[in-house]
Short mmCIF file of N, CA and C in Angstrom, two decimals:
data_model
loop_
_atom_site.label_atom_id
_atom_site.label_comp_id
_atom_site.label_asym_id
_atom_site.label_seq_id
_atom_site.Cartn_x
_atom_site.Cartn_y
_atom_site.Cartn_z
N MET A 1 99.38 193.14 -62.05
CA MET A 1 99.04 192.40 -63.25
C MET A 1 97.83 193.08 -63.89
N ASP A 2 97.82 193.11 -65.20
CA ASP A 2 96.71 193.68 -65.96
C ASP A 2 95.43 192.89 -65.65
N ASP A 3 94.31 193.60 -65.45
CA ASP A 3 93.04 192.94 -65.11
C ASP A 3 92.60 191.96 -66.19
N HIS A 4 92.86 192.30 -67.44
CA HIS A 4 92.46 191.43 -68.54
C HIS A 4 93.23 190.10 -68.48
N ILE A 5 94.53 190.18 -68.23
CA ILE A 5 95.34 188.96 -68.13
C ILE A 5 94.92 188.16 -66.90
N TYR A 6 94.66 188.85 -65.80
CA TYR A 6 94.21 188.17 -64.57
C TYR A 6 92.93 187.39 -64.83
N GLU A 7 91.98 188.00 -65.50
CA GLU A 7 90.70 187.33 -65.79
C GLU A 7 90.91 186.13 -66.69
N ARG A 8 91.82 186.24 -67.66
CA ARG A 8 92.10 185.12 -68.56
C ARG A 8 92.78 183.98 -67.81
N VAL A 9 93.67 184.31 -66.88
CA VAL A 9 94.34 183.28 -66.09
C VAL A 9 93.32 182.55 -65.21
N VAL A 10 92.48 183.29 -64.53
CA VAL A 10 91.50 182.68 -63.63
C VAL A 10 90.48 181.85 -64.39
N ALA A 11 90.16 182.24 -65.62
CA ALA A 11 89.17 181.51 -66.42
C ALA A 11 89.77 180.29 -67.12
N HIS A 12 91.08 180.17 -67.15
CA HIS A 12 91.75 179.08 -67.86
C HIS A 12 91.55 177.76 -67.11
N PRO A 13 91.32 176.66 -67.84
CA PRO A 13 91.12 175.36 -67.18
C PRO A 13 92.34 174.88 -66.38
N LYS A 14 93.53 175.25 -66.81
CA LYS A 14 94.74 174.84 -66.07
C LYS A 14 94.80 175.52 -64.71
N TYR A 15 94.19 176.69 -64.58
CA TYR A 15 94.15 177.37 -63.28
C TYR A 15 93.35 176.54 -62.28
N ALA A 16 92.19 176.05 -62.72
CA ALA A 16 91.36 175.21 -61.84
C ALA A 16 92.11 173.93 -61.47
N GLU A 17 92.83 173.36 -62.44
CA GLU A 17 93.61 172.16 -62.17
C GLU A 17 94.72 172.44 -61.15
N LEU A 18 95.44 173.55 -61.35
CA LEU A 18 96.51 173.93 -60.43
C LEU A 18 95.97 174.15 -59.03
N MET A 19 94.91 174.91 -58.91
CA MET A 19 94.35 175.21 -57.59
C MET A 19 93.83 173.93 -56.91
N SER A 20 93.20 173.08 -57.68
CA SER A 20 92.67 171.84 -57.12
C SER A 20 93.79 170.94 -56.60
N LYS A 21 94.82 170.74 -57.42
CA LYS A 21 95.93 169.89 -57.00
C LYS A 21 96.67 170.47 -55.81
N ARG A 22 96.93 171.76 -55.86
CA ARG A 22 97.68 172.40 -54.78
C ARG A 22 96.90 172.38 -53.47
N ASN A 23 95.62 172.71 -53.53
CA ASN A 23 94.80 172.72 -52.31
C ASN A 23 94.63 171.33 -51.73
N ARG A 24 94.40 170.34 -52.59
CA ARG A 24 94.24 168.97 -52.11
C ARG A 24 95.52 168.48 -51.43
N PHE A 25 96.67 168.78 -52.04
CA PHE A 25 97.95 168.36 -51.47
C PHE A 25 98.23 169.08 -50.15
N ALA A 26 97.96 170.38 -50.11
CA ALA A 26 98.19 171.15 -48.89
C ALA A 26 97.28 170.66 -47.76
N LEU A 27 96.03 170.36 -48.07
CA LEU A 27 95.11 169.84 -47.05
C LEU A 27 95.55 168.47 -46.54
N LEU A 28 96.02 167.63 -47.45
CA LEU A 28 96.50 166.31 -47.04
C LEU A 28 97.69 166.42 -46.10
N LEU A 29 98.68 167.23 -46.47
CA LEU A 29 99.84 167.40 -45.61
C LEU A 29 99.46 168.06 -44.28
N SER A 30 98.55 169.02 -44.32
CA SER A 30 98.10 169.67 -43.09
C SER A 30 97.43 168.66 -42.16
N ALA A 31 96.59 167.81 -42.73
CA ALA A 31 95.91 166.79 -41.91
C ALA A 31 96.92 165.83 -41.28
N ILE A 32 97.90 165.41 -42.07
CA ILE A 32 98.92 164.50 -41.54
C ILE A 32 99.69 165.16 -40.39
N VAL A 33 100.11 166.40 -40.59
CA VAL A 33 100.86 167.11 -39.56
C VAL A 33 100.00 167.31 -38.31
N LEU A 34 98.74 167.69 -38.49
CA LEU A 34 97.86 167.88 -37.34
C LEU A 34 97.66 166.59 -36.55
N VAL A 35 97.48 165.48 -37.24
CA VAL A 35 97.32 164.20 -36.55
C VAL A 35 98.57 163.88 -35.73
N VAL A 36 99.73 164.09 -36.31
CA VAL A 36 100.97 163.80 -35.59
C VAL A 36 101.11 164.71 -34.37
N PHE A 37 100.89 166.02 -34.55
CA PHE A 37 101.05 166.96 -33.44
C PHE A 37 100.00 166.70 -32.35
N TYR A 38 98.74 166.49 -32.74
CA TYR A 38 97.71 166.22 -31.73
C TYR A 38 97.94 164.89 -31.03
N SER A 39 98.48 163.91 -31.73
CA SER A 39 98.81 162.63 -31.08
C SER A 39 99.89 162.83 -30.03
N PHE A 40 100.88 163.65 -30.37
CA PHE A 40 101.96 163.97 -29.43
C PHE A 40 101.38 164.61 -28.17
N VAL A 41 100.52 165.59 -28.36
CA VAL A 41 99.92 166.29 -27.22
C VAL A 41 99.01 165.35 -26.43
N ALA A 42 98.25 164.51 -27.12
CA ALA A 42 97.36 163.57 -26.45
C ALA A 42 98.14 162.60 -25.58
N VAL A 43 99.23 162.07 -26.11
CA VAL A 43 100.05 161.15 -25.32
C VAL A 43 100.67 161.88 -24.14
N ALA A 44 101.12 163.11 -24.36
CA ALA A 44 101.74 163.87 -23.27
C ALA A 44 100.76 164.17 -22.16
N THR A 45 99.49 164.39 -22.48
CA THR A 45 98.51 164.70 -21.44
C THR A 45 97.85 163.46 -20.85
N LEU A 46 97.66 162.43 -21.65
CA LEU A 46 96.95 161.25 -21.17
C LEU A 46 97.88 160.20 -20.57
N LYS A 47 99.11 160.14 -21.03
CA LYS A 47 100.09 159.16 -20.54
C LYS A 47 101.42 159.85 -20.24
N PRO A 48 101.45 160.79 -19.30
CA PRO A 48 102.71 161.52 -19.04
C PRO A 48 103.83 160.61 -18.55
N ALA A 49 103.50 159.52 -17.93
CA ALA A 49 104.54 158.61 -17.45
C ALA A 49 105.32 157.99 -18.61
N LEU A 50 104.64 157.80 -19.74
CA LEU A 50 105.31 157.25 -20.91
C LEU A 50 106.40 158.21 -21.40
N PHE A 51 106.08 159.50 -21.44
CA PHE A 51 107.05 160.48 -21.92
C PHE A 51 108.22 160.67 -20.95
N SER A 52 108.00 160.41 -19.70
CA SER A 52 109.09 160.58 -18.74
C SER A 52 109.92 159.31 -18.55
N ALA A 53 109.52 158.23 -19.19
CA ALA A 53 110.25 156.96 -19.07
C ALA A 53 111.56 157.03 -19.87
N PRO A 54 112.62 156.45 -19.33
CA PRO A 54 113.88 156.44 -20.08
C PRO A 54 113.76 155.55 -21.32
N LEU A 55 114.57 155.85 -22.33
CA LEU A 55 114.54 155.05 -23.56
C LEU A 55 114.90 153.60 -23.28
N SER A 56 115.90 153.41 -22.45
CA SER A 56 116.26 152.05 -22.02
C SER A 56 116.99 152.16 -20.69
N GLU A 57 117.20 151.05 -20.10
CA GLU A 57 117.85 151.00 -18.78
C GLU A 57 119.23 151.67 -18.84
N GLY A 58 119.44 152.59 -17.93
CA GLY A 58 120.74 153.24 -17.84
C GLY A 58 120.88 154.51 -18.66
N LEU A 59 119.94 154.80 -19.54
CA LEU A 59 120.02 156.02 -20.35
C LEU A 59 119.30 157.16 -19.64
N THR A 60 119.81 158.36 -19.82
CA THR A 60 119.16 159.52 -19.21
C THR A 60 118.17 160.19 -20.16
N TRP A 61 118.22 159.84 -21.43
CA TRP A 61 117.27 160.41 -22.39
C TRP A 61 115.92 159.73 -22.21
N CYS A 62 114.87 160.55 -22.16
CA CYS A 62 113.53 159.98 -21.97
C CYS A 62 112.80 159.93 -23.32
N VAL A 63 111.71 159.18 -23.32
CA VAL A 63 110.91 158.99 -24.53
C VAL A 63 110.37 160.33 -25.03
N GLY A 64 109.93 161.19 -24.15
CA GLY A 64 109.36 162.47 -24.54
C GLY A 64 110.35 163.37 -25.26
N LEU A 65 111.59 163.36 -24.81
CA LEU A 65 112.62 164.18 -25.45
C LEU A 65 112.87 163.71 -26.87
N VAL A 66 113.01 162.42 -27.04
CA VAL A 66 113.25 161.86 -28.38
C VAL A 66 112.02 162.07 -29.26
N ALA A 67 110.83 161.92 -28.68
CA ALA A 67 109.60 162.16 -29.45
C ALA A 67 109.53 163.62 -29.88
N GLY A 68 109.94 164.54 -29.04
CA GLY A 68 109.96 165.96 -29.39
C GLY A 68 110.92 166.24 -30.54
N PHE A 69 112.11 165.64 -30.49
CA PHE A 69 113.06 165.79 -31.59
C PHE A 69 112.49 165.19 -32.87
N ALA A 70 111.85 164.04 -32.75
CA ALA A 70 111.29 163.36 -33.92
C ALA A 70 110.17 164.19 -34.55
N ILE A 71 109.34 164.80 -33.73
CA ILE A 71 108.24 165.59 -34.27
C ILE A 71 108.76 166.84 -34.99
N GLN A 72 109.85 167.41 -34.51
CA GLN A 72 110.45 168.55 -35.19
C GLN A 72 111.06 168.12 -36.53
N ALA A 73 111.72 166.99 -36.55
CA ALA A 73 112.28 166.47 -37.80
C ALA A 73 111.16 166.15 -38.79
N PHE A 74 110.06 165.62 -38.28
CA PHE A 74 108.91 165.31 -39.12
C PHE A 74 108.34 166.57 -39.76
N ALA A 75 108.18 167.62 -38.97
CA ALA A 75 107.66 168.89 -39.50
C ALA A 75 108.60 169.46 -40.56
N PHE A 76 109.89 169.38 -40.33
CA PHE A 76 110.87 169.83 -41.30
C PHE A 76 110.76 169.02 -42.59
N ALA A 77 110.61 167.71 -42.47
CA ALA A 77 110.49 166.83 -43.64
C ALA A 77 109.21 167.13 -44.42
N MET A 78 108.11 167.38 -43.72
CA MET A 78 106.85 167.69 -44.42
C MET A 78 106.95 169.01 -45.18
N THR A 79 107.67 169.96 -44.61
CA THR A 79 107.90 171.23 -45.32
C THR A 79 108.71 170.96 -46.59
N GLY A 80 109.71 170.12 -46.48
CA GLY A 80 110.52 169.76 -47.66
C GLY A 80 109.70 169.06 -48.72
N VAL A 81 108.81 168.19 -48.32
CA VAL A 81 107.94 167.49 -49.28
C VAL A 81 107.07 168.50 -50.03
N TYR A 82 106.50 169.44 -49.31
CA TYR A 82 105.66 170.44 -49.98
C TYR A 82 106.48 171.31 -50.92
N VAL A 83 107.64 171.77 -50.47
CA VAL A 83 108.48 172.63 -51.31
C VAL A 83 108.94 171.88 -52.56
N TYR A 84 109.30 170.62 -52.41
CA TYR A 84 109.73 169.81 -53.56
C TYR A 84 108.63 169.74 -54.61
N ARG A 85 107.42 169.44 -54.18
CA ARG A 85 106.30 169.34 -55.15
C ARG A 85 105.91 170.72 -55.69
N ALA A 86 105.94 171.74 -54.84
CA ALA A 86 105.58 173.08 -55.28
C ALA A 86 106.57 173.58 -56.33
N ASN A 87 107.86 173.35 -56.11
CA ASN A 87 108.88 173.81 -57.05
C ASN A 87 108.92 172.97 -58.32
N GLY A 88 108.36 171.78 -58.29
CA GLY A 88 108.34 170.92 -59.46
C GLY A 88 107.03 171.01 -60.21
N GLU A 89 106.09 170.22 -59.79
CA GLU A 89 104.81 170.10 -60.49
C GLU A 89 104.01 171.41 -60.51
N PHE A 90 103.89 172.06 -59.38
CA PHE A 90 103.03 173.25 -59.31
C PHE A 90 103.63 174.43 -60.09
N ASP A 91 104.94 174.61 -60.02
CA ASP A 91 105.57 175.68 -60.78
C ASP A 91 105.50 175.41 -62.28
N ALA A 92 105.64 174.15 -62.68
CA ALA A 92 105.52 173.80 -64.10
C ALA A 92 104.11 174.10 -64.61
N LEU A 93 103.11 173.72 -63.84
CA LEU A 93 101.73 174.04 -64.23
C LEU A 93 101.50 175.54 -64.29
N ASN A 94 102.09 176.26 -63.37
CA ASN A 94 101.96 177.71 -63.34
C ASN A 94 102.59 178.35 -64.58
N ARG A 95 103.77 177.87 -64.99
CA ARG A 95 104.42 178.41 -66.19
C ARG A 95 103.59 178.17 -67.44
N VAL A 96 103.04 176.95 -67.58
CA VAL A 96 102.19 176.62 -68.72
C VAL A 96 100.95 177.51 -68.71
N LEU A 97 100.37 177.69 -67.56
CA LEU A 97 99.17 178.51 -67.43
C LEU A 97 99.43 179.95 -67.84
N ILE A 98 100.51 180.52 -67.37
CA ILE A 98 100.83 181.92 -67.71
C ILE A 98 101.13 182.05 -69.20
N GLU A 99 101.86 181.06 -69.74
CA GLU A 99 102.18 181.11 -71.16
C GLU A 99 100.92 181.02 -72.02
N GLU A 100 100.04 180.08 -71.70
CA GLU A 100 98.84 179.90 -72.50
C GLU A 100 97.84 181.04 -72.31
N ALA A 101 97.72 181.56 -71.11
CA ALA A 101 96.76 182.64 -70.86
C ALA A 101 97.27 183.98 -71.37
N GLY A 102 98.59 184.10 -71.51
CA GLY A 102 99.17 185.37 -71.96
C GLY A 102 99.05 185.59 -73.46
N ARG A 103 98.66 184.58 -74.19
CA ARG A 103 98.54 184.71 -75.65
C ARG A 103 97.34 185.51 -76.05
#
């Protein structure tokens, strides 16, 4: 990218808005994911008997196995949430920013 255009993009107020919104959203999702993952590890280390307990009487599936599947589904869902917002709001802001700064 031309240095002049780069400087105009970085100096544009919409750039600060885009960066602020994107960073705030990414930090929020990161914090949520970290809390879930660390909670999983904390329960596994502090209450291992809970994870080895069967889901119900007569079932061979244990709580830890289902919790592991759930945490993977959660991580997949959080990735989808970020991609959905990035492809919508953040890309729209980016297009406006490039159009206005390119003039």
